[in-house]
mmCIF file of C-alpha atoms in Angstrom:
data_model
loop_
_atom_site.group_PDB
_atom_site.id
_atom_site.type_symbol
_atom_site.label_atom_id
_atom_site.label_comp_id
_atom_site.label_asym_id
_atom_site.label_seq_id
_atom_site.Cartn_x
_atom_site.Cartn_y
_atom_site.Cartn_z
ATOM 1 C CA UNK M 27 77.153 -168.984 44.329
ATOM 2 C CA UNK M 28 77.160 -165.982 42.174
ATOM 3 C CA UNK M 29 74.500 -165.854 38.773
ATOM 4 C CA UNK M 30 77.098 -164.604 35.790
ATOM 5 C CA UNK M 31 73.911 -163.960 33.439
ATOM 6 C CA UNK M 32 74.214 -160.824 31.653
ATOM 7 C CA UNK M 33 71.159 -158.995 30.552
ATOM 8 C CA UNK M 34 71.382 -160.122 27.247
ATOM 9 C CA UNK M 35 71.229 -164.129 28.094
ATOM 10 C CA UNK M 36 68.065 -163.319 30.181
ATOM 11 C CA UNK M 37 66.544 -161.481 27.030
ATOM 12 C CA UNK M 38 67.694 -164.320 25.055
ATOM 13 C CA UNK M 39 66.256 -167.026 27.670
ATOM 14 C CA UNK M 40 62.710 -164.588 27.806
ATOM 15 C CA UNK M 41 62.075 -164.828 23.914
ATOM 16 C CA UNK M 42 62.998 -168.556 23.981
ATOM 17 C CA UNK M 43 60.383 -169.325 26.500
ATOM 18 C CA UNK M 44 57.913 -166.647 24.390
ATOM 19 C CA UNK M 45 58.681 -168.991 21.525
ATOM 20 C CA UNK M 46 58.079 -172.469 23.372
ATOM 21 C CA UNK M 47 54.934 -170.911 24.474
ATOM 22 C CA UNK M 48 53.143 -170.244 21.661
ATOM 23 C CA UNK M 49 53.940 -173.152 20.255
ATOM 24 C CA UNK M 50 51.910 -175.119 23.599
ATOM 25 C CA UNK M 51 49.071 -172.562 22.548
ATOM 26 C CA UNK M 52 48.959 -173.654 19.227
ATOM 27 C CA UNK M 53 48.847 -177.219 19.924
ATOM 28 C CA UNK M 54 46.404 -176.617 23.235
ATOM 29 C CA UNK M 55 44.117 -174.889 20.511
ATOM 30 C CA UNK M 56 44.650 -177.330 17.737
ATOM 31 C CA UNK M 57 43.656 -180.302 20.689
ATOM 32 C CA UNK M 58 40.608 -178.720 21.538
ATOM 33 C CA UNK M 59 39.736 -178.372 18.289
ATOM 34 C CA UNK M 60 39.942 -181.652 17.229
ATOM 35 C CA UNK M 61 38.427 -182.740 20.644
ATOM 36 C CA UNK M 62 35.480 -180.338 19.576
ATOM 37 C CA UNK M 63 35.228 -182.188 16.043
ATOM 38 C CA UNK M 64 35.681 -185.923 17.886
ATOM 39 C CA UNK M 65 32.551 -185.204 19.485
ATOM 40 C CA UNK M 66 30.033 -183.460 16.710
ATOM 41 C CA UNK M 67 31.453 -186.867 14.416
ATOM 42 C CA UNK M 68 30.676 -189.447 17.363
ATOM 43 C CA UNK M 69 27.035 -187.758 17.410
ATOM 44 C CA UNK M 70 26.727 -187.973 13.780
ATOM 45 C CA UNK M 71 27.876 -191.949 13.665
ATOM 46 C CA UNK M 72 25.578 -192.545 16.534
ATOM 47 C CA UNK M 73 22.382 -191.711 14.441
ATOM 48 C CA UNK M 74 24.012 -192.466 11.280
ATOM 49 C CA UNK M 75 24.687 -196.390 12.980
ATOM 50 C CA UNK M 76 20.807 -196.249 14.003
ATOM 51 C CA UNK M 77 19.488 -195.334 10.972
ATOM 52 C CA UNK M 78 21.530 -197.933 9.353
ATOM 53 C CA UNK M 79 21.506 -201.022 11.821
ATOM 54 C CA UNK M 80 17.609 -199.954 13.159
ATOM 55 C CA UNK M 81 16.781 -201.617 16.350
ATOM 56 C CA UNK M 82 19.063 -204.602 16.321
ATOM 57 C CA UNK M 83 21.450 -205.833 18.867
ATOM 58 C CA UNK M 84 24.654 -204.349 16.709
ATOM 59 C CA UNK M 85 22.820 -201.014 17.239
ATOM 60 C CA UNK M 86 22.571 -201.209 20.455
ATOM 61 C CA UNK M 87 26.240 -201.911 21.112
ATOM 62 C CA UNK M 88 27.499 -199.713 18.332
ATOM 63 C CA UNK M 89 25.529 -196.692 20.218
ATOM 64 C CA UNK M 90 26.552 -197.882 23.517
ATOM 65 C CA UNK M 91 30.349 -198.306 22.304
ATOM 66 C CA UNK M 92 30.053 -194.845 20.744
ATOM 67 C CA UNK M 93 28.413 -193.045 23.827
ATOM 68 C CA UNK M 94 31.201 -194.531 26.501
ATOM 69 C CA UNK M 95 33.807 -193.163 23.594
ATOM 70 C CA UNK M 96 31.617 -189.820 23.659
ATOM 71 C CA UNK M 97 31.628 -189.392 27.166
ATOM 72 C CA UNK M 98 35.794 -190.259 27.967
ATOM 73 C CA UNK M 99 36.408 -187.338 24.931
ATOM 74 C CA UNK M 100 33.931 -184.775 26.829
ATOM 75 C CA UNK M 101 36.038 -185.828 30.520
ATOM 76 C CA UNK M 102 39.217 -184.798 28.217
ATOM 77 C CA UNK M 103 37.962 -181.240 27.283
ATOM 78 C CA UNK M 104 36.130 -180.986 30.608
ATOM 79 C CA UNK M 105 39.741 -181.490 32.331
ATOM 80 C CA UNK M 106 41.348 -179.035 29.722
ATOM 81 C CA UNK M 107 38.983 -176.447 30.219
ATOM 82 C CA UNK M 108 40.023 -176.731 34.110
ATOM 83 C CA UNK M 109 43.994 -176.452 33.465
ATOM 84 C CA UNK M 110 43.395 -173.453 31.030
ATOM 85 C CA UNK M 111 42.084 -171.441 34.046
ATOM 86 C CA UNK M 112 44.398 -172.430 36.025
#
């Protein structure tokens, strides 16, 4: 079977996959981003919960709710960072 494409429908089929990609790379970088900010604010509510709760038992599971939830976000960008280079 024969390909009838003419130079012009690959041009047009190039810049439509251009387009499509940038717009992945705007939402990869707009992910990581709020990946990045996920994890400063989960460090600031873990000593922001201490301060507040002290050394009581909702402390204690607050921090260890927070860390489990701090640790699955830095797997995420860990994983991203391995399909960017790939």
């Amino acid at each position: 079977m024969e390909d009838k494409r003419t130079r012009s429908d690959y041009i047009r089929e190039i810049e439509q996959l251009k387009r499509v990609n940038k717009h992945y790379e705007k939402i990869h970088k707009e992910l990581v981003k709020f990946i990045e900010n996920e994890i400063e604010e989960t460090d600031i509510r873990i000593e922001s919960g201490h301060n507040f709760l002290g050394n009581s038992e909702g402390s204690y599971t607050l921090e260890r709710n927070l860390k489990y939830y701090k640790k699955a976000l830095v797997k995420v960008s860990k994983k991203i960072d391995e399909l960017e280079r790939v």
